[in-house]
XYZ file of C-alpha atoms in Angstrom:
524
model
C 149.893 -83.180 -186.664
C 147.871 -80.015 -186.031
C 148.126 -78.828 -181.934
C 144.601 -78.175 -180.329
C 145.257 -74.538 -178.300
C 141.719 -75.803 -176.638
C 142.297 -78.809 -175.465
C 143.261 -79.514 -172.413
C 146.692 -80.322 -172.357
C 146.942 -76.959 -174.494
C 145.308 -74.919 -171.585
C 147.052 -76.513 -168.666
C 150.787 -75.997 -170.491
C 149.394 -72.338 -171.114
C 148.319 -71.933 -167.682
C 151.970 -73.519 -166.189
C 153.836 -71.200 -168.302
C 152.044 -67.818 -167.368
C 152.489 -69.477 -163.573
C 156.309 -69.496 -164.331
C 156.247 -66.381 -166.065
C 155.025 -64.867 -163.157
C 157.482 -66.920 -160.645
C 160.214 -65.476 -162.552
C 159.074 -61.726 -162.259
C 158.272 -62.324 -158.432
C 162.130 -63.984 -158.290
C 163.360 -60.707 -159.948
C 161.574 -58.521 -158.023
C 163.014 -60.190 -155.638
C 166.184 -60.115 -156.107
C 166.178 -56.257 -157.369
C 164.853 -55.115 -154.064
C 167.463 -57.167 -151.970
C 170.193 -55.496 -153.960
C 168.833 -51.949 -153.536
C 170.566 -49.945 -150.696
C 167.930 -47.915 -148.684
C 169.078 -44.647 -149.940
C 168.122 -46.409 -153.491
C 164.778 -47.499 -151.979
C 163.853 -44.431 -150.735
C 164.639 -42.213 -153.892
C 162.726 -45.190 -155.951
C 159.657 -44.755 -153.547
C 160.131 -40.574 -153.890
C 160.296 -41.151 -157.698
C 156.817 -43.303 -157.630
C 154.917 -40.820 -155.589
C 156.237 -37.696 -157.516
C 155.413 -39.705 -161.077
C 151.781 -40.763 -159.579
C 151.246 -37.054 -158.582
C 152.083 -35.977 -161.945
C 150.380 -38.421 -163.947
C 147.003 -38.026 -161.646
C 147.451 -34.065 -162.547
C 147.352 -34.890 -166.351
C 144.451 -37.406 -166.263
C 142.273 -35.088 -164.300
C 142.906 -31.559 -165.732
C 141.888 -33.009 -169.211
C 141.687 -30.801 -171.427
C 140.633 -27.163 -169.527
C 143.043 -24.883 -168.815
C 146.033 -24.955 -165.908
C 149.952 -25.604 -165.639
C 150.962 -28.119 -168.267
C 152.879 -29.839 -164.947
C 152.858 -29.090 -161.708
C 156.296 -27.157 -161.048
C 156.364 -27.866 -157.463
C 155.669 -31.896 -157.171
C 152.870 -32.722 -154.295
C 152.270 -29.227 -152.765
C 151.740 -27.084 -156.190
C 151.400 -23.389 -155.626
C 150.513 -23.704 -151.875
C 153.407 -21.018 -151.004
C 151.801 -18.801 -153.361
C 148.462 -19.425 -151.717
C 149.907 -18.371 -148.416
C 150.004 -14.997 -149.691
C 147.177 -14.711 -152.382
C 147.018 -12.019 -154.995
C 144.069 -10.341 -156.545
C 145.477 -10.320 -159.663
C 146.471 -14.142 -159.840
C 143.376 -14.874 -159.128
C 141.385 -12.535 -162.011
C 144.803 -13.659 -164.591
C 143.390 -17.667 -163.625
C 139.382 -16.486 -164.449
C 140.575 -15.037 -167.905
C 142.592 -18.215 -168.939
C 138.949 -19.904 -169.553
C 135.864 -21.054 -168.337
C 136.991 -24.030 -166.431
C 140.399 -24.433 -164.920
C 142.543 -25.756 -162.474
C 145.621 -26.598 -160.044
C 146.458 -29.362 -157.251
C 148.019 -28.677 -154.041
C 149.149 -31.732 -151.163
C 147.420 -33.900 -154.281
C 143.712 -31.559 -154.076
C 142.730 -31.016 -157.172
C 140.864 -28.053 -158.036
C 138.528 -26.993 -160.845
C 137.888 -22.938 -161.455
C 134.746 -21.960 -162.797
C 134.454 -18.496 -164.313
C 131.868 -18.233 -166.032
C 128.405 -16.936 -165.074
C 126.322 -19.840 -165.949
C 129.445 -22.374 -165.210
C 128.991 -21.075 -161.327
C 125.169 -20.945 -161.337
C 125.119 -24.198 -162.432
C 127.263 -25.672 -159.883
C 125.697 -23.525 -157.060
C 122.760 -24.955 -158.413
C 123.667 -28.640 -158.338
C 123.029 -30.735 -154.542
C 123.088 -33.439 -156.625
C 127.283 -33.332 -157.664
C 128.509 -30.780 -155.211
C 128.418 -29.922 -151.513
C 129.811 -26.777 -149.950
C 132.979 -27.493 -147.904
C 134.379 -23.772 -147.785
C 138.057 -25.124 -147.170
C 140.114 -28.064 -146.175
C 140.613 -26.637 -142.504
C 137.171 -25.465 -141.948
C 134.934 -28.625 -141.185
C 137.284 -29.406 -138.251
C 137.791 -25.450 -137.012
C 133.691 -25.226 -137.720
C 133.001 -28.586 -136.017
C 131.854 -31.622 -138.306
C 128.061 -31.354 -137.115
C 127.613 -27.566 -138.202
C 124.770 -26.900 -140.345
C 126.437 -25.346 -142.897
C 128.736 -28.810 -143.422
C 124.557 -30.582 -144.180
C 123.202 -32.013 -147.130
C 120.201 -32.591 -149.069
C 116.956 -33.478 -146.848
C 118.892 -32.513 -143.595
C 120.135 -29.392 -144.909
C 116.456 -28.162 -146.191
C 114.914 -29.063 -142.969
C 117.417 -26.805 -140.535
C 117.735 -24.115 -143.264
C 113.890 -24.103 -143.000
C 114.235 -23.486 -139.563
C 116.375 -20.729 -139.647
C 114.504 -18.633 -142.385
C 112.101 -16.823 -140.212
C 115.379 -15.020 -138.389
C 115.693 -12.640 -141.515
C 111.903 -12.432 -142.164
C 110.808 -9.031 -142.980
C 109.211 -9.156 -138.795
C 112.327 -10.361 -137.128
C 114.649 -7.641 -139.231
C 112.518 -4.675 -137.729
C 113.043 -6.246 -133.760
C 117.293 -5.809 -134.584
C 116.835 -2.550 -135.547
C 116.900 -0.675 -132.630
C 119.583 -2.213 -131.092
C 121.735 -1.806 -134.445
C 120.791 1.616 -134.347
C 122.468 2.195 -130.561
C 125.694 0.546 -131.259
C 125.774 2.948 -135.015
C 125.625 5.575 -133.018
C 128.145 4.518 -130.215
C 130.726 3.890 -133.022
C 130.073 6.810 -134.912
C 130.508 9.242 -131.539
C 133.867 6.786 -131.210
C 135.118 7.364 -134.602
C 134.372 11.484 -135.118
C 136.541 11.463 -131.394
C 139.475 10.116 -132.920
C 142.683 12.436 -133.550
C 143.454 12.436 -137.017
C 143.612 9.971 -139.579
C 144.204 6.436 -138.858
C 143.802 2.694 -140.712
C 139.935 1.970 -140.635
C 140.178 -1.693 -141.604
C 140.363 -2.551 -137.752
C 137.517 -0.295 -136.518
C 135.255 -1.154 -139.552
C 136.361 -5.282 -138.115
C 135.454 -4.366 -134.319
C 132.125 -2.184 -135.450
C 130.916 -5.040 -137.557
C 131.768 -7.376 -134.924
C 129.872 -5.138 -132.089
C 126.954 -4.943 -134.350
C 126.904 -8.420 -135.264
C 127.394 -10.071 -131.785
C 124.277 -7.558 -130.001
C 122.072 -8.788 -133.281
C 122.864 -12.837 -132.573
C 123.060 -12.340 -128.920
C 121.491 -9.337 -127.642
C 122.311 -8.614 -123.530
C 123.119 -12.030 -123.295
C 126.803 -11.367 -124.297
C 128.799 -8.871 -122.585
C 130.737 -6.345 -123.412
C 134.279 -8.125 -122.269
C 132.886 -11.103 -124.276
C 132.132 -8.896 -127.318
C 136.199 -7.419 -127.725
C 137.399 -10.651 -126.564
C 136.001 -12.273 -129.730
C 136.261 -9.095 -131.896
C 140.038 -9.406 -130.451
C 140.357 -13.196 -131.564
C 138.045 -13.381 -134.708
C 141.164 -12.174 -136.486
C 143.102 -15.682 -135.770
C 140.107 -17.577 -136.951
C 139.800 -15.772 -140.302
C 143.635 -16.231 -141.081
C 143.597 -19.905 -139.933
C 140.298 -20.553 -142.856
C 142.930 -19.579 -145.631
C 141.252 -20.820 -149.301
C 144.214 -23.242 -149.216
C 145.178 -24.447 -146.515
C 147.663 -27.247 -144.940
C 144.977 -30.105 -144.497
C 146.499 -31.081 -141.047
C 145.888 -28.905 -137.697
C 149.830 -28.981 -136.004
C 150.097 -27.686 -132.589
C 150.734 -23.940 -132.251
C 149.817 -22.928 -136.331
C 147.374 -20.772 -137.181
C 145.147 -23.356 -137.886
C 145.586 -25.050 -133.829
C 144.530 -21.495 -132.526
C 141.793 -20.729 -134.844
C 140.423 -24.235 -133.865
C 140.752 -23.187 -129.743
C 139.544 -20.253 -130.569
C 136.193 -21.023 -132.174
C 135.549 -23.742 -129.289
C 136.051 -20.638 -126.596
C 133.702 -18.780 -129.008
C 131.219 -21.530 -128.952
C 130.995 -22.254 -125.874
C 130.385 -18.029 -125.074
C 126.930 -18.733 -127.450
C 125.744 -21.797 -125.988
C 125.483 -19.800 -122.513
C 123.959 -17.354 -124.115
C 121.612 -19.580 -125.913
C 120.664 -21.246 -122.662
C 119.689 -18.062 -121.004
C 117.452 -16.810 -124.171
C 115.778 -20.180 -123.320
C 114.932 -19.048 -120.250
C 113.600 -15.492 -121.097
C 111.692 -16.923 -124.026
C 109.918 -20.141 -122.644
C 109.767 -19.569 -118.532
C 109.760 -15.898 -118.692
C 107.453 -15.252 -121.320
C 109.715 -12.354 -122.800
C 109.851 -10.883 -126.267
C 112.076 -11.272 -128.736
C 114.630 -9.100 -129.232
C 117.533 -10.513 -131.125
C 118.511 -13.330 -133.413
C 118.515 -15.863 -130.500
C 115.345 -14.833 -128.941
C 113.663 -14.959 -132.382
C 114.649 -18.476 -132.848
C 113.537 -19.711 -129.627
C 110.401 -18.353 -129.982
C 109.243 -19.788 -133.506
C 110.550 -23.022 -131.816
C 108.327 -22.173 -128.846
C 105.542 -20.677 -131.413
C 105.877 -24.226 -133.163
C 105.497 -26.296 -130.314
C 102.689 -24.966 -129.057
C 100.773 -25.357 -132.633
C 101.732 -29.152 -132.955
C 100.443 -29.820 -129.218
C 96.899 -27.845 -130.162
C 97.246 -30.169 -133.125
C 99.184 -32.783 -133.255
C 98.344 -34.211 -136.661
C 100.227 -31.251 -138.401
C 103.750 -31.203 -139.379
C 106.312 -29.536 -136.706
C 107.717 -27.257 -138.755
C 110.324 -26.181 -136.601
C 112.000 -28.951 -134.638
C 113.908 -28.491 -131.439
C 117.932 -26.732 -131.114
C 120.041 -27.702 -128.781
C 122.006 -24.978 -127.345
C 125.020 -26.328 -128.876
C 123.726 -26.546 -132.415
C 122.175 -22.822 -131.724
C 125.779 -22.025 -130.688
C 127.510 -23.434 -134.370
C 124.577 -21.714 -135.669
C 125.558 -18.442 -134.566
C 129.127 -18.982 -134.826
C 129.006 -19.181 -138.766
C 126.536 -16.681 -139.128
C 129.288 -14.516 -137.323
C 131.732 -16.381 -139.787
C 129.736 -15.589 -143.082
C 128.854 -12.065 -141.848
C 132.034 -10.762 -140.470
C 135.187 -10.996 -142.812
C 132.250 -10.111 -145.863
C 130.613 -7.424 -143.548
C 133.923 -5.514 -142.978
C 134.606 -5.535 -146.813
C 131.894 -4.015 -148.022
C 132.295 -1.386 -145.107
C 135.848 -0.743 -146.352
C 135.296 -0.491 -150.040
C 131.669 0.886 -149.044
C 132.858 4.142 -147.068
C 136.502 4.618 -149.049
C 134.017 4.754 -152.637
C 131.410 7.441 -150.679
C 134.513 9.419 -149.388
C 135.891 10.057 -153.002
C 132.859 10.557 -154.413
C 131.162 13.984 -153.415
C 128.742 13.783 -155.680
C 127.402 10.817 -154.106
C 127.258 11.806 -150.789
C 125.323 14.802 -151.245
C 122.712 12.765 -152.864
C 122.829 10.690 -149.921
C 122.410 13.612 -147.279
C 119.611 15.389 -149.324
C 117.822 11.516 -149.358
C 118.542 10.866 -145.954
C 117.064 14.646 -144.795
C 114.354 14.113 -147.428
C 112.969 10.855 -145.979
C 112.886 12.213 -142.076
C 110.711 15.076 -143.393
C 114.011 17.083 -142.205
C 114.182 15.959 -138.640
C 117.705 13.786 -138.453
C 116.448 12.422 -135.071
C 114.094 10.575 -136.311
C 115.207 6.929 -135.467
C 115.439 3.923 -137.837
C 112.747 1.427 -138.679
C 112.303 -1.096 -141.785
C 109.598 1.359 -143.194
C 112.540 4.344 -143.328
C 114.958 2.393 -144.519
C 112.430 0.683 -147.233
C 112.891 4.131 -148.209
C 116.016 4.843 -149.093
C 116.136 4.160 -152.717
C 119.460 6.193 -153.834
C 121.530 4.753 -150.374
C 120.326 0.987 -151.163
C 121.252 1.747 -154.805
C 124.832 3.162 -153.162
C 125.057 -0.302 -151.224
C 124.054 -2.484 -153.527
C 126.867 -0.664 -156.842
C 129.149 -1.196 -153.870
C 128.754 -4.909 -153.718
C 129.030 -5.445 -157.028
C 131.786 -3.114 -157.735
C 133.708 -4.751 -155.137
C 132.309 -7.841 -154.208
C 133.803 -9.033 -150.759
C 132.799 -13.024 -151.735
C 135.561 -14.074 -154.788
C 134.614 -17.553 -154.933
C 132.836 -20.150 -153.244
C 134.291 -23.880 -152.660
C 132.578 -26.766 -152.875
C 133.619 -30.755 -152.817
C 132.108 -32.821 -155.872
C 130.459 -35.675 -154.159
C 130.283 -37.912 -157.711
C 131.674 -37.305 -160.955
C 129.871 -33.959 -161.988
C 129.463 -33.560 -165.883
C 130.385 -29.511 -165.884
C 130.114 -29.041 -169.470
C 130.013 -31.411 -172.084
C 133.521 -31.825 -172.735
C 134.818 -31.713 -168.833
C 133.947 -33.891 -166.178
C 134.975 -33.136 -162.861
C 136.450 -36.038 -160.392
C 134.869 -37.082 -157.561
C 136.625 -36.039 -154.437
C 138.032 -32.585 -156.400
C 137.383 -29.457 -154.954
C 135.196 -26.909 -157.781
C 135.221 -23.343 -156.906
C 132.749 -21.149 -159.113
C 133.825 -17.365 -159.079
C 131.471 -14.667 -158.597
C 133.670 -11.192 -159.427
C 133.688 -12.254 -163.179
C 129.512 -12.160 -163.533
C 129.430 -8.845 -162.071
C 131.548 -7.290 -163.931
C 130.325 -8.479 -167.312
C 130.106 -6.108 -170.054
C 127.266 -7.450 -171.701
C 125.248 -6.818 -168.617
C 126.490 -4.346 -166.724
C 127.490 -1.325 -169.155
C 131.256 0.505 -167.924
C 131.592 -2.241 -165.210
C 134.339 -0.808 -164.349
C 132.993 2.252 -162.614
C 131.192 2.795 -159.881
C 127.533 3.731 -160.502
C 124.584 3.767 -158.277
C 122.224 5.049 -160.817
C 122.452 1.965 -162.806
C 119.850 0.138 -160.610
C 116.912 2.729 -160.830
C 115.957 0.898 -163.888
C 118.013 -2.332 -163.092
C 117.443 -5.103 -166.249
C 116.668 -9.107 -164.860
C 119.749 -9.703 -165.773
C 121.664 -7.161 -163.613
C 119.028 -8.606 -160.284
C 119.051 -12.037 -161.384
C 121.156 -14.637 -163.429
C 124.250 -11.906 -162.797
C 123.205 -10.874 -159.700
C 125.706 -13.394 -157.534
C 126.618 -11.420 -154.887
C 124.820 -13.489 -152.517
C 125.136 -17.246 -154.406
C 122.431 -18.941 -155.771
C 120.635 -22.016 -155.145
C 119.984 -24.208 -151.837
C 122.799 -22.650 -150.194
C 121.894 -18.967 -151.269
C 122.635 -16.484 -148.171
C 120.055 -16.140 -145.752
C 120.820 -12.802 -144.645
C 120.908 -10.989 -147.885
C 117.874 -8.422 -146.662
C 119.789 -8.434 -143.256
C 123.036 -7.121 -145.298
C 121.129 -4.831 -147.611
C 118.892 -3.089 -144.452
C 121.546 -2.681 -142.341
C 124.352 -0.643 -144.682
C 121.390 0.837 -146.173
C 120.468 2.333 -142.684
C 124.304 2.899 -141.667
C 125.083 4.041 -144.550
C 122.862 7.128 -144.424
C 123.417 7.415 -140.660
C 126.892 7.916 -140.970
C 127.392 9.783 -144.609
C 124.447 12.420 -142.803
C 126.029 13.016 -139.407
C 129.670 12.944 -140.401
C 132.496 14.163 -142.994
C 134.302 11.290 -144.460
C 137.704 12.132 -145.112
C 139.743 9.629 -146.871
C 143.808 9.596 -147.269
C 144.645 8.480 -150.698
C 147.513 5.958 -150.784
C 149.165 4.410 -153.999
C 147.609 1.198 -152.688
C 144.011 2.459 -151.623
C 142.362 1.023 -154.770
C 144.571 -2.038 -154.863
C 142.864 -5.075 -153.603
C 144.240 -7.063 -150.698
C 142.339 -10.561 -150.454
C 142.134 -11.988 -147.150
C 138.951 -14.439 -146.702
C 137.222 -11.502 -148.569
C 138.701 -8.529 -150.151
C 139.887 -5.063 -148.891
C 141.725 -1.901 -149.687
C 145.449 -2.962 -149.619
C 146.700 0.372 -147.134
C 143.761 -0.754 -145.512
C 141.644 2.354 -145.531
C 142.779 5.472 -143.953
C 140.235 8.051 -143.043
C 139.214 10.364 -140.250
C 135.575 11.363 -139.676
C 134.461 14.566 -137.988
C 131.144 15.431 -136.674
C 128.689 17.851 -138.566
C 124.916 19.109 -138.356
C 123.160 17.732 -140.532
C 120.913 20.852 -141.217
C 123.619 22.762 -141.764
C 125.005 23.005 -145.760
């Protein structure tokens, strides 16, 4: 007699076995775990973490390059991290396209490539900047910069005007004071001495008067110069994702609050001088209050028409200014390192400079900055802007993939994975820029689109390109020529002077020793 498997005697024995079947493993189970001793237990729940690490590695690297394994199980190369190399970093580009490592169970995709990175700094849609770990809770979780999509546009909309060609001729003249405070500093030091400090507090100075203007004083201005330090060590690239009492981390946090709060005092007194005293803008503050002012008063003439510029808080004008001081600083000081040690060794250069700079004030060296002289400054821009791509102080740029991100047809990057696209290997591409190599200005007086444009990554790309890019260019242009025509640079070789050190950005690893003395600038 044939047996029906269909029937339902069939299906109900089938069922009652599988339901002993899985008695019997539950029984086992059991029994296995009753006669494990907690040492036993402990190792087995070790061994199951370490194995899940591993095998998540595998199944997410696919098939780009990385470590076959990770050596060290659950915190992969984070001691290495703690003390990042140049050269680790450039040896990881060259390995291919797309690669990767995982540290504390983060894993993280490299892109090298040119169009690999403009296509993720192009891409809202997959990726959101998230700079590191650490930062959204040292930054605070409602800073702009942590925004996305709609929300993002609308406040970055908002802040454009700042670095309009208008607002960047009212920070001029106060940039132009503190230049010439620093420089007087600097040619009164006695001998030679590591620059990578001054170059910090200068940038610092200059940056804080151009946010802030009179509202911040001078105590307030060293005290953060002082402490900006512990907040750039404590925003690491990797970074323990915990803030413990007493770390780095715990005082960069405290720190940035103090810092905060400084700006939104300042904020609410710019508030004042704008909208009850009627005053003029003159710095980044001011500026802002008054398009919000200028904005308000269009909507209320017509109130049909889109506010284009919505009410700040002083609080979210105080994160505001805190990571423009954040993006501008650590980056700012770079290119003034690399910027002034290149000039120094070049003589060549900074005649050209001198006979520009004397050319341009029809041979008067008094004659004060604006945006018109510095418009024309064609050699010193050219100076800045081989500078920046010789040395660019931005490696890389993290971002968090919000869904599964289809980098290239073969790799798809996880959701939840950090991606990183690199920006030192596009400008120093062969293909585009010829000797890359070496240092030379005169490659931009007849500059190809590629060399201004696809490779031209200095500043990102995208939504989240830099707003002050004209800010950066117009003030080291100005400084620049300010400095190189009222002053000998003197720089003190090292073995490690054109070794690069990377800390948040990059800098000369005996961190730049010069000495400047004073000259006449009509004299040979």
């Amino acid at each position: 007699m044939s047996f029906n498997t269909t029937s339902p005697l069939a299906v109900g024995y089938k069922n009652a076995q599988q339901y002993l079947d899985i008695e019997t493993f539950i029984t086992k189970a059991q029994e296995t775990y009753s006669s494990l001793t907690w040492i036993q237990l402990i190792f087995s729940v070790i061994a199951i973490i370490l194995s899940y690490d591993q095998i998540m590695y595998q199944i997410r690297k696919g098939s780009i390059a990385g470590p076959r394994f990770k050596i060290w199980p659950i915190i992969g190369p984070f001691l290495e991290s703690l003390d990042p190399k140049f050269e680790e970093y450039k040896a990881k580009w060259d390995s291919g396209e797309l690669s990767c490592v995982s540290i504390f169970h983060k894993f993280v995709v490299i892109a090298s490539s040119r169009d690999l990175a403009r296509k993720i700094l192009a891409s809202p849609k997959y990726v959101k900047p998230c700079v590191v770990d650490v930062a959204i809770k040292i930054l605070r979780p409602t800073n702009w910069v942590f925004l996305d999509g709609k929300q993002h546009t609308d406040y970055r909309r908002s802040l454009n005007g700042l670095f309009s060609q208008k607002a960047l001729e009212i920070y001029i003249p106060v940039q132009e004071k503190y230049m010439d405070i620093y420089l007087d500093k600097f040619t009164k030091f006695d001998g030679p001495r590591e620059f990578f400090p001054e170059f910090r507090e200068l940038l610092c100075a200059l940056s804080l008067r151009t946010f802030c203007g009179d509202y911040i004083t001078e105590e307030q201005i060293a005290l953060i110069a002082d402490n900006y330090y512990r907040i750039t060590a404590a925003l690491e690239l990797v970074n323990f994702p915990i803030i413990i009492p007493y770390t780095k981390t715990w005082y960069g946090k405290k720190i940035a609050d103090d810092t905060m709060k400084i700006f939104e005092k300042c904020a609410a007194m710019a508030k004042v001088h704008i909208n009850e005293e009627a005053g003029k803008p003159a710095c980044v503050m001011d500026e802002w209050i008054y398009l919000m002012k200028d904005a308000r008063e269009k909507h209320s003439e017509d109130p049909e028409a889109k506010l284009l510029i919505r009410e700040f808080s002083n609080k979210e004008i105080s994160e505001a200014i805190f990571t423009f001081l954040f993006a501008s600083q650590d980056a700012s000081s770079s290119l003034a390192c690399w910027l002034f040690q290149i000039v120094a060794d070049r003589p060549d250069v900074v005649e050209k400079i001198r006979e520009e700079q004397l050319a341009v004030r029809n041979n008067d060296p008094s004659v004060p900055l604006s945006l018109d002289l510095i418009n024309e400054m064609s050699y010193t821009n050219n100076v800045v802007k081989e500078s920046l791509r010789y040395r660019p102080p931005v490696l890389m740029v993290p971002y968090v993939v919000k869904q599964s991100f289809p980098v290239t047809e073969t790799y798809t990057a996880p959701k939840g994975s950090m991606i990183i696209p690199t920006l030192y290997p596009a400008l120093h591409d062969p293909e585009v820029y010829e000797d890359p190599d070496t240092f030379i200005p005169e490659r931009w007086e007849n500059a190809t689109g590629d060399m201004y444009k696809r490779n031209w990554l200095v500043f990102g790309t995208g939504p989240h390109v830099c707003l002050g890019k004209n800010y950066v260019l117009m003030l080291f242009t100005g400084m620049l020529g300010k400095f190189v025509m009222n002053a000998d640079l003197i720089h003190h070789k090292t073995a490690l002077s054109e070794e690069i050190k990377v800390f948040a950005t990059i800098f000369p690893k005996d961190d730049l020793i010069m000495e400047w003395k004073s000259r006449n600038p009509l004299e040979a």
